[in-house]
mmCIF file of C-alpha atoms in Angstrom:
data_model
loop_
_atom_site.group_PDB
_atom_site.id
_atom_site.type_symbol
_atom_site.label_atom_id
_atom_site.label_comp_id
_atom_site.label_asym_id
_atom_site.label_seq_id
_atom_site.Cartn_x
_atom_site.Cartn_y
_atom_site.Cartn_z
ATOM 1 C CA UNK A 377 -23.343 108.325 4.389
ATOM 2 C CA UNK A 378 -25.949 110.541 5.971
ATOM 3 C CA UNK A 379 -26.011 110.482 9.750
ATOM 4 C CA UNK A 380 -29.076 109.181 11.554
ATOM 5 C CA UNK A 381 -31.006 111.509 13.837
ATOM 6 C CA UNK A 382 -34.024 111.015 16.053
ATOM 7 C CA UNK A 383 -36.835 113.428 15.343
ATOM 8 C CA UNK A 384 -39.682 114.309 17.693
ATOM 9 C CA UNK A 385 -42.323 115.707 15.330
ATOM 10 C CA UNK A 386 -45.308 116.062 17.652
ATOM 11 C CA UNK A 387 -45.430 118.873 20.135
ATOM 12 C CA UNK A 388 -47.837 119.458 22.960
ATOM 13 C CA UNK A 389 -51.457 118.678 22.063
ATOM 14 C CA UNK A 390 -53.703 121.717 22.311
ATOM 15 C CA UNK A 391 -57.411 121.745 23.160
ATOM 16 C CA UNK A 392 -58.084 122.984 19.648
ATOM 17 C CA UNK A 393 -56.315 119.944 18.181
ATOM 18 C CA UNK A 394 -58.288 117.586 20.425
ATOM 19 C CA UNK A 395 -61.445 119.242 19.106
ATOM 20 C CA UNK A 396 -60.240 118.700 15.548
ATOM 21 C CA UNK A 397 -59.508 115.070 16.397
ATOM 22 C CA UNK A 398 -63.090 114.608 17.608
ATOM 23 C CA UNK A 399 -64.299 116.267 14.452
ATOM 24 C CA UNK A 400 -62.267 113.923 12.287
ATOM 25 C CA UNK A 401 -63.315 110.789 14.161
ATOM 26 C CA UNK A 402 -66.971 111.489 14.888
ATOM 27 C CA UNK A 403 -67.951 114.535 12.778
ATOM 28 C CA UNK A 404 -68.456 116.813 15.760
ATOM 29 C CA UNK A 405 -69.853 120.208 14.746
ATOM 30 C CA UNK A 406 -67.708 122.765 16.548
ATOM 31 C CA UNK A 407 -68.648 126.296 17.444
ATOM 32 C CA UNK A 408 -66.185 129.165 17.103
ATOM 33 C CA UNK A 409 -65.024 128.944 20.718
ATOM 34 C CA UNK A 410 -64.235 125.233 20.392
ATOM 35 C CA UNK A 411 -62.559 125.705 17.039
ATOM 36 C CA UNK A 412 -60.047 128.249 18.320
ATOM 37 C CA UNK A 413 -59.545 126.498 21.664
ATOM 38 C CA UNK A 414 -61.263 129.056 23.896
ATOM 39 C CA UNK A 415 -63.737 126.500 25.211
ATOM 40 C CA UNK A 416 -67.500 126.309 24.941
ATOM 41 C CA UNK A 417 -70.212 126.631 27.528
ATOM 42 C CA UNK A 418 -73.165 126.462 25.135
ATOM 43 C CA UNK A 419 -75.790 123.802 25.736
ATOM 44 C CA UNK A 420 -75.907 121.151 23.053
ATOM 45 C CA UNK A 421 -72.341 121.537 21.853
ATOM 46 C CA UNK A 422 -70.743 118.068 21.599
ATOM 47 C CA UNK A 423 -67.453 119.421 22.925
ATOM 48 C CA UNK A 424 -69.022 119.377 26.372
ATOM 49 C CA UNK A 425 -68.553 115.613 26.278
ATOM 50 C CA UNK A 426 -64.790 116.123 26.051
ATOM 51 C CA UNK A 427 -64.375 115.625 29.798
ATOM 52 C CA UNK A 428 -65.805 112.121 29.435
ATOM 53 C CA UNK A 429 -63.155 111.385 26.792
ATOM 54 C CA UNK A 430 -60.207 112.273 29.016
ATOM 55 C CA UNK A 431 -58.913 108.691 29.118
ATOM 56 C CA UNK A 432 -59.074 108.400 25.314
ATOM 57 C CA UNK A 433 -57.378 111.779 24.905
ATOM 58 C CA UNK A 434 -54.634 110.599 27.273
ATOM 59 C CA UNK A 435 -54.184 107.573 25.040
ATOM 60 C CA UNK A 436 -53.921 109.866 22.013
ATOM 61 C CA UNK A 437 -51.295 112.005 23.720
ATOM 62 C CA UNK A 438 -49.276 108.970 24.783
ATOM 63 C CA UNK A 439 -49.470 107.432 21.303
ATOM 64 C CA UNK A 440 -48.331 110.555 19.495
ATOM 65 C CA UNK A 441 -45.616 111.223 22.075
ATOM 66 C CA UNK A 442 -44.213 107.721 21.526
ATOM 67 C CA UNK A 443 -43.839 108.345 17.783
ATOM 68 C CA UNK A 444 -40.102 109.003 17.448
ATOM 69 C CA UNK A 445 -38.950 108.147 13.923
ATOM 70 C CA UNK A 446 -35.293 107.557 13.114
ATOM 71 C CA UNK A 447 -34.477 109.536 9.996
ATOM 72 C CA UNK A 448 -31.271 110.492 8.270
ATOM 73 C CA UNK A 449 -30.209 114.107 7.833
ATOM 74 C CA UNK A 450 -31.422 114.046 4.216
ATOM 75 C CA UNK A 451 -34.803 112.583 5.209
ATOM 76 C CA UNK A 452 -37.953 113.870 6.876
ATOM 77 C CA UNK A 453 -40.419 112.150 9.235
ATOM 78 C CA UNK A 454 -43.572 110.851 7.573
ATOM 79 C CA UNK A 455 -45.557 112.721 10.216
ATOM 80 C CA UNK A 456 -44.654 116.179 11.466
ATOM 81 C CA UNK A 457 -47.909 117.546 12.869
ATOM 82 C CA UNK A 458 -51.243 116.461 14.300
ATOM 83 C CA UNK A 459 -52.844 117.842 11.162
ATOM 84 C CA UNK A 460 -50.839 115.353 9.106
ATOM 85 C CA UNK A 461 -52.144 112.513 11.268
ATOM 86 C CA UNK A 462 -55.720 113.742 10.829
ATOM 87 C CA UNK A 463 -55.236 113.753 7.055
ATOM 88 C CA UNK A 464 -54.160 110.095 7.101
ATOM 89 C CA UNK A 465 -57.263 109.192 9.120
ATOM 90 C CA UNK A 466 -59.415 111.007 6.579
ATOM 91 C CA UNK A 467 -57.822 109.088 3.723
ATOM 92 C CA UNK A 468 -58.414 105.824 5.563
ATOM 93 C CA UNK A 469 -62.088 106.720 5.886
ATOM 94 C CA UNK A 470 -62.640 107.952 2.364
ATOM 95 C CA UNK A 471 -60.552 105.364 0.490
ATOM 96 C CA UNK A 472 -60.658 102.238 2.625
ATOM 97 C CA UNK A 473 -60.620 100.004 -0.473
ATOM 98 C CA UNK A 474 -56.975 100.866 -1.107
ATOM 99 C CA UNK A 475 -54.367 98.285 -0.155
ATOM 100 C CA UNK A 476 -51.791 99.243 2.440
ATOM 101 C CA UNK A 477 -49.147 99.624 -0.283
ATOM 102 C CA UNK A 478 -51.441 101.835 -2.389
ATOM 103 C CA UNK A 479 -52.303 103.925 0.644
ATOM 104 C CA UNK A 480 -48.649 104.566 1.448
ATOM 105 C CA UNK A 481 -47.935 105.491 -2.168
ATOM 106 C CA UNK A 482 -50.875 107.912 -2.237
ATOM 107 C CA UNK A 483 -49.952 109.572 1.038
ATOM 108 C CA UNK A 484 -46.200 109.913 0.716
ATOM 109 C CA UNK A 485 -45.314 109.814 -2.987
ATOM 110 C CA UNK A 486 -44.057 112.968 -4.641
ATOM 111 C CA UNK A 487 -44.709 115.564 -1.924
ATOM 112 C CA UNK A 488 -43.431 118.885 -3.294
ATOM 113 C CA UNK A 489 -41.067 120.785 -1.048
ATOM 114 C CA UNK A 490 -40.514 117.879 1.336
ATOM 115 C CA UNK A 491 -37.645 115.482 1.797
ATOM 116 C CA UNK A 492 -38.351 111.765 1.388
ATOM 117 C CA UNK A 493 -39.328 109.668 4.403
ATOM 118 C CA UNK A 494 -37.798 106.273 5.230
ATOM 119 C CA UNK A 495 -40.106 103.304 4.414
ATOM 120 C CA UNK A 496 -40.213 102.092 8.015
ATOM 121 C CA UNK A 497 -41.377 105.515 9.162
ATOM 122 C CA UNK A 498 -44.187 105.546 6.605
ATOM 123 C CA UNK A 499 -45.355 102.222 7.992
ATOM 124 C CA UNK A 500 -45.312 103.587 11.552
ATOM 125 C CA UNK A 501 -47.376 106.587 10.480
ATOM 126 C CA UNK A 502 -50.055 104.297 9.035
ATOM 127 C CA UNK A 503 -50.038 102.129 12.167
ATOM 128 C CA UNK A 504 -50.492 105.190 14.374
ATOM 129 C CA UNK A 505 -53.438 106.481 12.321
ATOM 130 C CA UNK A 506 -55.175 103.087 12.363
ATOM 131 C CA UNK A 507 -54.624 102.800 16.108
ATOM 132 C CA UNK A 508 -56.217 106.183 16.808
ATOM 133 C CA UNK A 509 -59.115 105.697 14.396
ATOM 134 C CA UNK A 510 -60.084 102.128 15.330
ATOM 135 C CA UNK A 511 -58.181 101.440 18.581
ATOM 136 C CA UNK A 512 -56.608 98.403 16.914
ATOM 137 C CA UNK A 513 -52.860 97.867 17.130
ATOM 138 C CA UNK A 514 -51.458 96.853 13.763
ATOM 139 C CA UNK A 515 -48.174 96.609 11.902
ATOM 140 C CA UNK A 516 -46.963 95.778 8.418
ATOM 141 C CA UNK A 517 -45.205 92.610 9.552
ATOM 142 C CA UNK A 518 -45.535 89.995 12.241
ATOM 143 C CA UNK A 519 -43.612 90.744 15.408
ATOM 144 C CA UNK A 520 -40.604 88.845 16.544
ATOM 145 C CA UNK A 521 -40.952 86.434 19.449
ATOM 146 C CA UNK A 522 -38.972 88.779 21.713
ATOM 147 C CA UNK A 523 -41.574 91.528 21.263
ATOM 148 C CA UNK A 524 -44.447 89.123 21.870
ATOM 149 C CA UNK A 525 -42.811 87.923 25.091
ATOM 150 C CA UNK A 526 -43.068 91.466 26.457
ATOM 151 C CA UNK A 527 -46.829 91.438 25.890
ATOM 152 C CA UNK A 528 -46.726 93.753 22.882
ATOM 153 C CA UNK A 529 -48.935 92.353 20.143
ATOM 154 C CA UNK A 530 -49.803 94.033 16.873
ATOM 155 C CA UNK A 531 -52.006 92.454 14.242
ATOM 156 C CA UNK A 532 -50.326 92.135 10.862
ATOM 157 C CA UNK A 533 -51.800 94.190 8.006
ATOM 158 C CA UNK A 534 -50.144 92.959 4.818
ATOM 159 C CA UNK A 535 -49.301 95.351 2.010
ATOM 160 C CA UNK A 536 -51.648 93.646 -0.503
ATOM 161 C CA UNK A 537 -54.727 93.795 1.762
ATOM 162 C CA UNK A 538 -57.183 96.697 1.762
ATOM 163 C CA UNK A 539 -58.116 98.511 4.947
ATOM 164 C CA UNK A 540 -61.683 97.219 4.692
ATOM 165 C CA UNK A 541 -60.506 93.622 4.273
ATOM 166 C CA UNK A 542 -58.108 93.981 7.170
ATOM 167 C CA UNK A 543 -60.797 95.133 9.618
ATOM 168 C CA UNK A 544 -63.336 92.568 8.349
ATOM 169 C CA UNK A 545 -60.838 89.750 8.840
ATOM 170 C CA UNK A 546 -60.178 90.822 12.430
ATOM 171 C CA UNK A 547 -63.825 90.576 13.488
ATOM 172 C CA UNK A 548 -65.565 87.543 11.962
ATOM 173 C CA UNK A 549 -69.198 87.040 12.980
ATOM 174 C CA UNK A 550 -70.204 83.701 14.512
ATOM 175 C CA UNK A 551 -73.231 82.375 16.352
ATOM 176 C CA UNK A 552 -73.324 80.692 19.741
ATOM 177 C CA UNK A 553 -76.808 79.236 20.408
ATOM 178 C CA UNK A 554 -76.024 78.540 24.042
ATOM 179 C CA UNK A 555 -75.448 82.275 24.505
ATOM 180 C CA UNK A 556 -77.787 83.849 21.938
ATOM 181 C CA UNK A 557 -80.912 81.653 21.881
ATOM 182 C CA UNK A 558 -83.656 83.575 23.680
ATOM 183 C CA UNK A 559 -85.696 80.400 24.170
ATOM 184 C CA UNK A 560 -82.859 78.663 25.960
ATOM 185 C CA UNK A 561 -82.760 79.109 29.718
ATOM 186 C CA UNK A 562 -79.054 78.333 29.516
ATOM 187 C CA UNK A 563 -78.485 81.595 27.642
ATOM 188 C CA UNK A 564 -79.870 83.838 30.369
ATOM 189 C CA UNK A 565 -78.262 81.736 33.110
ATOM 190 C CA UNK A 566 -74.889 81.976 31.383
ATOM 191 C CA UNK A 567 -75.072 85.754 31.102
ATOM 192 C CA UNK A 568 -76.116 86.147 34.744
ATOM 193 C CA UNK A 569 -73.288 83.893 35.881
ATOM 194 C CA UNK A 570 -70.560 85.718 33.990
ATOM 195 C CA UNK A 571 -69.906 88.513 36.439
ATOM 196 C CA UNK A 572 -66.409 89.689 37.193
ATOM 197 C CA UNK A 573 -66.985 89.039 40.888
ATOM 198 C CA UNK A 574 -67.652 85.349 40.264
ATOM 199 C CA UNK A 575 -64.726 85.035 37.870
ATOM 200 C CA UNK A 576 -62.441 86.467 40.542
ATOM 201 C CA UNK A 577 -63.867 84.343 43.357
ATOM 202 C CA UNK A 578 -64.210 80.995 41.568
ATOM 203 C CA UNK A 579 -61.516 81.144 38.912
ATOM 204 C CA UNK A 580 -59.008 83.515 40.481
ATOM 205 C CA UNK A 581 -58.948 85.726 37.378
ATOM 206 C CA UNK A 582 -57.700 89.304 37.234
ATOM 207 C CA UNK A 583 -58.784 92.082 34.875
ATOM 208 C CA UNK A 584 -56.388 94.252 32.901
ATOM 209 C CA UNK A 585 -57.287 97.279 30.734
ATOM 210 C CA UNK A 586 -56.285 97.238 27.084
ATOM 211 C CA UNK A 587 -56.224 99.934 24.416
ATOM 212 C CA UNK A 588 -56.590 97.310 21.679
ATOM 213 C CA UNK A 589 -60.200 96.539 20.751
ATOM 214 C CA UNK A 590 -59.066 93.260 19.203
ATOM 215 C CA UNK A 591 -57.982 92.014 22.644
ATOM 216 C CA UNK A 592 -61.311 92.621 24.392
ATOM 217 C CA UNK A 593 -62.320 89.659 26.612
ATOM 218 C CA UNK A 594 -59.164 87.748 25.668
ATOM 219 C CA UNK A 595 -58.357 85.201 28.359
ATOM 220 C CA UNK A 596 -54.727 84.597 29.229
ATOM 221 C CA UNK A 597 -54.964 81.261 31.031
ATOM 222 C CA UNK A 598 -51.253 81.147 31.786
ATOM 223 C CA UNK A 599 -51.351 84.355 33.821
ATOM 224 C CA UNK A 600 -55.055 84.236 34.837
ATOM 225 C CA UNK A 601 -55.796 87.593 33.169
ATOM 226 C CA UNK A 602 -58.811 88.826 31.212
ATOM 227 C CA UNK A 603 -58.199 91.891 29.046
ATOM 228 C CA UNK A 604 -60.943 94.513 28.911
ATOM 229 C CA UNK A 605 -61.207 97.236 26.281
ATOM 230 C CA UNK A 606 -62.149 99.961 28.729
ATOM 231 C CA UNK A 607 -62.583 103.088 26.547
ATOM 232 C CA UNK A 608 -66.352 103.269 26.892
ATOM 233 C CA UNK A 609 -66.540 106.990 26.055
ATOM 234 C CA UNK A 610 -64.863 106.220 22.709
ATOM 235 C CA UNK A 611 -67.426 103.469 22.078
ATOM 236 C CA UNK A 612 -70.377 105.726 22.906
ATOM 237 C CA UNK A 613 -69.288 108.309 20.340
ATOM 238 C CA UNK A 614 -69.440 105.618 17.651
ATOM 239 C CA UNK A 615 -72.920 104.651 18.851
ATOM 240 C CA UNK A 616 -74.094 108.244 18.627
ATOM 241 C CA UNK A 617 -72.734 108.415 15.101
ATOM 242 C CA UNK A 618 -74.592 105.273 13.993
ATOM 243 C CA UNK A 619 -77.749 105.448 16.101
ATOM 244 C CA UNK A 620 -80.051 105.693 13.075
ATOM 245 C CA UNK A 621 -78.186 102.977 11.157
ATOM 246 C CA UNK A 622 -79.032 99.255 11.121
ATOM 247 C CA UNK A 623 -77.099 96.996 13.462
ATOM 248 C CA UNK A 624 -76.475 94.443 10.725
ATOM 249 C CA UNK A 625 -74.307 96.770 8.671
ATOM 250 C CA UNK A 626 -71.161 95.011 7.522
ATOM 251 C CA UNK A 627 -67.711 96.196 8.502
ATOM 252 C CA UNK A 628 -67.159 97.481 4.981
ATOM 253 C CA UNK A 629 -70.441 99.426 4.918
ATOM 254 C CA UNK A 630 -69.733 100.887 8.349
ATOM 255 C CA UNK A 631 -66.350 102.159 7.227
ATOM 256 C CA UNK A 632 -68.031 103.761 4.194
ATOM 257 C CA UNK A 633 -70.695 105.382 6.361
ATOM 258 C CA UNK A 634 -71.664 108.871 5.292
ATOM 259 C CA UNK A 635 -73.207 111.146 7.872
ATOM 260 C CA UNK A 636 -74.311 114.707 7.396
ATOM 261 C CA UNK A 637 -73.191 117.114 10.136
ATOM 262 C CA UNK A 638 -75.588 117.044 13.074
ATOM 263 C CA UNK A 639 -77.583 120.272 13.025
ATOM 264 C CA UNK A 640 -78.138 121.864 16.404
ATOM 265 C CA UNK A 641 -81.068 124.347 16.178
ATOM 266 C CA UNK A 642 -79.954 126.222 19.285
ATOM 267 C CA UNK A 643 -76.562 126.765 17.710
ATOM 268 C CA UNK A 644 -77.794 127.475 14.182
ATOM 269 C CA UNK A 645 -76.561 131.042 14.206
ATOM 270 C CA UNK A 646 -73.334 130.716 16.139
ATOM 271 C CA UNK A 647 -72.095 127.315 14.982
ATOM 272 C CA UNK A 648 -69.369 127.449 12.377
ATOM 273 C CA UNK A 649 -69.183 124.275 10.343
ATOM 274 C CA UNK A 650 -65.531 123.500 9.962
ATOM 275 C CA UNK A 651 -64.894 121.490 6.804
ATOM 276 C CA UNK A 652 -61.151 121.834 6.839
ATOM 277 C CA UNK A 653 -60.700 118.240 7.975
ATOM 278 C CA UNK A 654 -64.107 116.596 7.692
ATOM 279 C CA UNK A 655 -66.563 115.812 4.949
ATOM 280 C CA UNK A 656 -69.745 113.779 5.019
ATOM 281 C CA UNK A 657 -67.659 110.590 5.185
ATOM 282 C CA UNK A 658 -67.657 109.563 8.830
ATOM 283 C CA UNK A 659 -66.602 105.933 8.740
ATOM 284 C CA UNK A 660 -67.417 104.188 12.003
ATOM 285 C CA UNK A 661 -66.864 100.867 13.683
ATOM 286 C CA UNK A 662 -69.735 98.381 13.152
ATOM 287 C CA UNK A 663 -72.601 99.194 15.501
ATOM 288 C CA UNK A 664 -73.099 95.571 16.557
ATOM 289 C CA UNK A 665 -69.416 95.267 17.442
ATOM 290 C CA UNK A 666 -69.512 98.420 19.563
ATOM 291 C CA UNK A 667 -72.720 97.414 21.348
ATOM 292 C CA UNK A 668 -71.283 94.012 22.227
ATOM 293 C CA UNK A 669 -68.135 95.594 23.633
ATOM 294 C CA UNK A 670 -70.031 98.102 25.764
ATOM 295 C CA UNK A 671 -72.730 95.707 26.995
ATOM 296 C CA UNK A 672 -70.251 92.956 27.844
ATOM 297 C CA UNK A 673 -68.719 95.441 30.288
ATOM 298 C CA UNK A 674 -71.738 97.240 31.726
ATOM 299 C CA UNK A 675 -74.342 94.461 31.597
ATOM 300 C CA UNK A 676 -72.467 91.170 31.918
ATOM 301 C CA UNK A 677 -69.092 91.474 33.645
ATOM 302 C CA UNK A 678 -69.873 94.567 35.714
ATOM 303 C CA UNK A 679 -73.682 94.970 35.795
ATOM 304 C CA UNK A 680 -74.067 98.518 37.019
ATOM 305 C CA UNK A 681 -77.390 97.672 38.677
ATOM 306 C CA UNK A 682 -75.473 95.474 41.137
ATOM 307 C CA UNK A 683 -73.849 97.621 43.864
ATOM 308 C CA UNK A 684 -71.000 95.130 44.462
ATOM 309 C CA UNK A 685 -70.150 94.876 40.755
ATOM 310 C CA UNK A 686 -70.255 98.646 40.442
ATOM 311 C CA UNK A 687 -67.956 98.959 43.454
ATOM 312 C CA UNK A 688 -65.509 96.520 41.841
ATOM 313 C CA UNK A 689 -65.496 98.514 38.615
ATOM 314 C CA UNK A 690 -64.970 101.714 40.582
ATOM 315 C CA UNK A 691 -61.917 100.167 42.232
ATOM 316 C CA UNK A 692 -60.518 99.256 38.804
ATOM 317 C CA UNK A 693 -60.911 102.844 37.609
ATOM 318 C CA UNK A 694 -58.904 103.950 40.655
ATOM 319 C CA UNK A 695 -56.182 101.300 40.701
ATOM 320 C CA UNK A 696 -55.926 99.948 37.132
ATOM 321 C CA UNK A 697 -56.586 103.039 34.958
ATOM 322 C CA UNK A 698 -59.944 101.838 33.642
ATOM 323 C CA UNK A 699 -61.940 104.586 31.926
ATOM 324 C CA UNK A 700 -64.085 106.308 34.606
ATOM 325 C CA UNK A 701 -66.799 106.702 31.966
ATOM 326 C CA UNK A 702 -67.384 102.936 32.244
ATOM 327 C CA UNK A 703 -69.385 103.753 35.388
ATOM 328 C CA UNK A 704 -71.752 105.948 33.372
ATOM 329 C CA UNK A 705 -74.683 104.040 31.900
ATOM 330 C CA UNK A 706 -76.397 105.713 28.934
ATOM 331 C CA UNK A 707 -79.357 104.417 27.013
ATOM 332 C CA UNK A 708 -81.633 106.790 25.091
ATOM 333 C CA UNK A 709 -78.774 108.940 23.786
ATOM 334 C CA UNK A 710 -76.857 106.057 22.199
ATOM 335 C CA UNK A 711 -79.238 103.148 21.552
ATOM 336 C CA UNK A 712 -82.699 102.361 20.235
ATOM 337 C CA UNK A 713 -85.515 100.595 22.089
ATOM 338 C CA UNK A 714 -84.764 97.371 20.190
ATOM 339 C CA UNK A 715 -81.207 97.318 21.481
ATOM 340 C CA UNK A 716 -81.983 96.746 25.139
ATOM 341 C CA UNK A 717 -80.823 93.130 24.896
ATOM 342 C CA UNK A 718 -78.483 92.124 22.108
ATOM 343 C CA UNK A 719 -76.990 88.907 20.788
ATOM 344 C CA UNK A 720 -73.239 88.357 20.737
ATOM 345 C CA UNK A 721 -71.811 87.512 17.321
ATOM 346 C CA UNK A 722 -68.373 89.138 17.573
ATOM 347 C CA UNK A 723 -67.383 88.379 21.170
ATOM 348 C CA UNK A 724 -69.691 85.434 21.852
ATOM 349 C CA UNK A 725 -66.841 82.932 21.579
ATOM 350 C CA UNK A 726 -64.810 84.702 24.251
ATOM 351 C CA UNK A 727 -67.795 84.941 26.576
ATOM 352 C CA UNK A 728 -68.320 81.189 26.163
ATOM 353 C CA UNK A 729 -64.627 80.648 26.976
ATOM 354 C CA UNK A 730 -64.999 82.683 30.166
ATOM 355 C CA UNK A 731 -68.087 80.682 31.143
ATOM 356 C CA UNK A 732 -66.172 77.456 30.571
ATOM 357 C CA UNK A 733 -63.381 78.772 32.810
ATOM 358 C CA UNK A 734 -66.005 79.629 35.419
ATOM 359 C CA UNK A 735 -67.503 76.134 35.300
ATOM 360 C CA UNK A 736 -64.159 74.341 35.093
ATOM 361 C CA UNK A 737 -61.605 76.647 36.683
ATOM 362 C CA UNK A 738 -57.912 76.129 36.175
ATOM 363 C CA UNK A 739 -56.483 73.847 38.890
ATOM 364 C CA UNK A 740 -54.508 75.664 41.547
ATOM 365 C CA UNK A 741 -52.266 74.221 44.213
ATOM 366 C CA UNK A 742 -50.500 70.883 44.073
ATOM 367 C CA UNK A 743 -53.682 68.873 44.633
ATOM 368 C CA UNK A 744 -55.590 70.682 41.895
ATOM 369 C CA UNK A 745 -52.713 70.390 39.448
ATOM 370 C CA UNK A 746 -52.430 66.678 40.215
ATOM 371 C CA UNK A 747 -56.012 66.187 39.086
ATOM 372 C CA UNK A 748 -56.648 66.143 35.364
ATOM 373 C CA UNK A 749 -57.626 69.595 34.100
ATOM 374 C CA UNK A 750 -61.116 69.827 32.612
ATOM 375 C CA UNK A 751 -61.801 66.165 33.263
ATOM 376 C CA UNK A 752 -65.466 65.277 33.605
ATOM 377 C CA UNK A 753 -64.627 63.200 36.717
ATOM 378 C CA UNK A 754 -62.572 65.967 38.270
ATOM 379 C CA UNK A 755 -65.074 66.943 40.928
ATOM 380 C CA UNK A 756 -65.942 63.278 41.674
ATOM 381 C CA UNK A 757 -62.249 62.566 42.172
ATOM 382 C CA UNK A 758 -61.889 65.603 44.388
ATOM 383 C CA UNK A 759 -64.932 64.604 46.470
ATOM 384 C CA UNK A 760 -63.644 61.031 46.779
ATOM 385 C CA UNK A 761 -60.203 62.215 47.829
ATOM 386 C CA UNK A 762 -61.765 64.559 50.376
ATOM 387 C CA UNK A 763 -63.870 61.705 51.754
ATOM 388 C CA UNK A 764 -60.854 59.452 52.040
ATOM 389 C CA UNK A 765 -58.891 62.134 53.873
ATOM 390 C CA UNK A 766 -61.778 62.688 56.290
ATOM 391 C CA UNK A 767 -62.147 58.930 56.888
ATOM 392 C CA UNK A 768 -58.412 58.562 57.529
ATOM 393 C CA UNK A 769 -58.479 61.509 59.904
ATOM 394 C CA UNK A 770 -61.430 60.047 61.819
ATOM 395 C CA UNK A 771 -59.716 56.637 61.906
ATOM 396 C CA UNK A 772 -56.559 58.140 63.333
ATOM 397 C CA UNK A 773 -58.609 60.029 65.910
ATOM 398 C CA UNK A 774 -60.508 56.864 66.880
ATOM 399 C CA UNK A 775 -57.251 54.940 67.157
ATOM 400 C CA UNK A 776 -55.810 57.626 69.386
ATOM 401 C CA UNK A 777 -58.888 57.519 71.629
ATOM 402 C CA UNK A 778 -58.702 53.699 71.785
ATOM 403 C CA UNK A 779 -55.022 53.778 72.721
ATOM 404 C CA UNK A 780 -55.709 56.328 75.435
ATOM 405 C CA UNK A 781 -58.566 54.278 76.872
ATOM 406 C CA UNK A 782 -56.388 51.130 76.835
ATOM 407 C CA UNK A 783 -53.650 53.015 78.649
ATOM 408 C CA UNK A 784 -56.107 54.186 81.283
ATOM 409 C CA UNK A 785 -57.350 50.617 81.758
ATOM 410 C CA UNK A 786 -53.824 49.331 82.091
ATOM 411 C CA UNK A 787 -52.999 51.979 84.694
ATOM 412 C CA UNK A 788 -56.077 51.053 86.720
ATOM 413 C CA UNK A 789 -55.102 47.389 86.599
ATOM 414 C CA UNK A 790 -51.533 48.139 87.661
ATOM 415 C CA UNK A 791 -52.555 50.479 90.427
ATOM 416 C CA UNK A 792 -55.942 49.403 91.741
ATOM 417 C CA UNK A 793 -57.550 51.637 94.336
ATOM 418 C CA UNK A 794 -57.436 50.198 97.861
ATOM 419 C CA UNK A 795 -60.749 48.771 99.128
ATOM 420 C CA UNK A 796 -62.259 50.287 102.284
ATOM 421 C CA UNK A 797 -61.754 48.491 105.675
ATOM 422 C CA UNK A 798 -64.665 46.468 107.135
#
């Protein structure tokens, strides 16, 4: 039997490879300096936005570093280089109508000059590529309860489901009139009320960053935690890619999106179009989905126009590893004039859940837990109980005063003051 060894295929990530990653994900046109990793100081080059993507690049480095396949001596890891990972992402973009099983067969079947890879490692390679491309944690099978207890959740992508179907299933579109109806005053009131400051003060909630887009705005009532997908720089790159596309594009059409390389007149002579990894296929996340994610952070939970909300978000970037780019509000470069105020069809349900928690917060303390949670008479019961306690307290105080006065009267009767002599 062949012995099992642990391979560490990925080495240190170079600046050149991060540039290639950006090219694969968002069709960045790279100049010669960016392509070879020497850096670029030319105005208009998209690589100058790399500093804003530091948190996403850290996530990429951590994800690739954690990929440690267990292979036998007569086997080879499914992924050996960053280039191999980029190729999987490209296949996902160009052939997203393949099932997971077909995708694995296409990627890893009959590779000349290479040893076979264990099936489990092939699955991990696919999961890693999907996670980097879409920021969605997935796996071929459902996790065991022990993994879920540690807070590690990966959405199951079955072998007979296509990539397009998988993503579409994760983000169904629904309507919430109470949140989306422009004619309803309740809609605007609800959005104004849903600030992180109020959720902390009234409901005692905490905010935790997540790298999984699927978990955005998910409320964990047991632990009083709201998860926030905080990679705003990642979201903005998708918005730049789809700025001239309609917001109502389906998930499938967005993944099939074809974008010609962005021509930069000032770089027309010096820019070298690198087609080694990219083609005109630049599949993106649905524009509406991305706008909802970004606006729910910067306009609802942490409205950047409010100094106190901005200060709270700043503290989260310092203490909880939120993306510092979340403090940067951009408009003209990523959105159209019609997208100033949007409706919420992907995350509307979770915003409504947060508003319900704000209006009917989870009982805390023994008195609150004694009262029925979410009961319509909860506040009446609480007010009545408070009134009774106040009345009892006043009664006890009055009784104490009466007893004291009676004692004084008794003492005066027992020890009357002597009358003056005539």
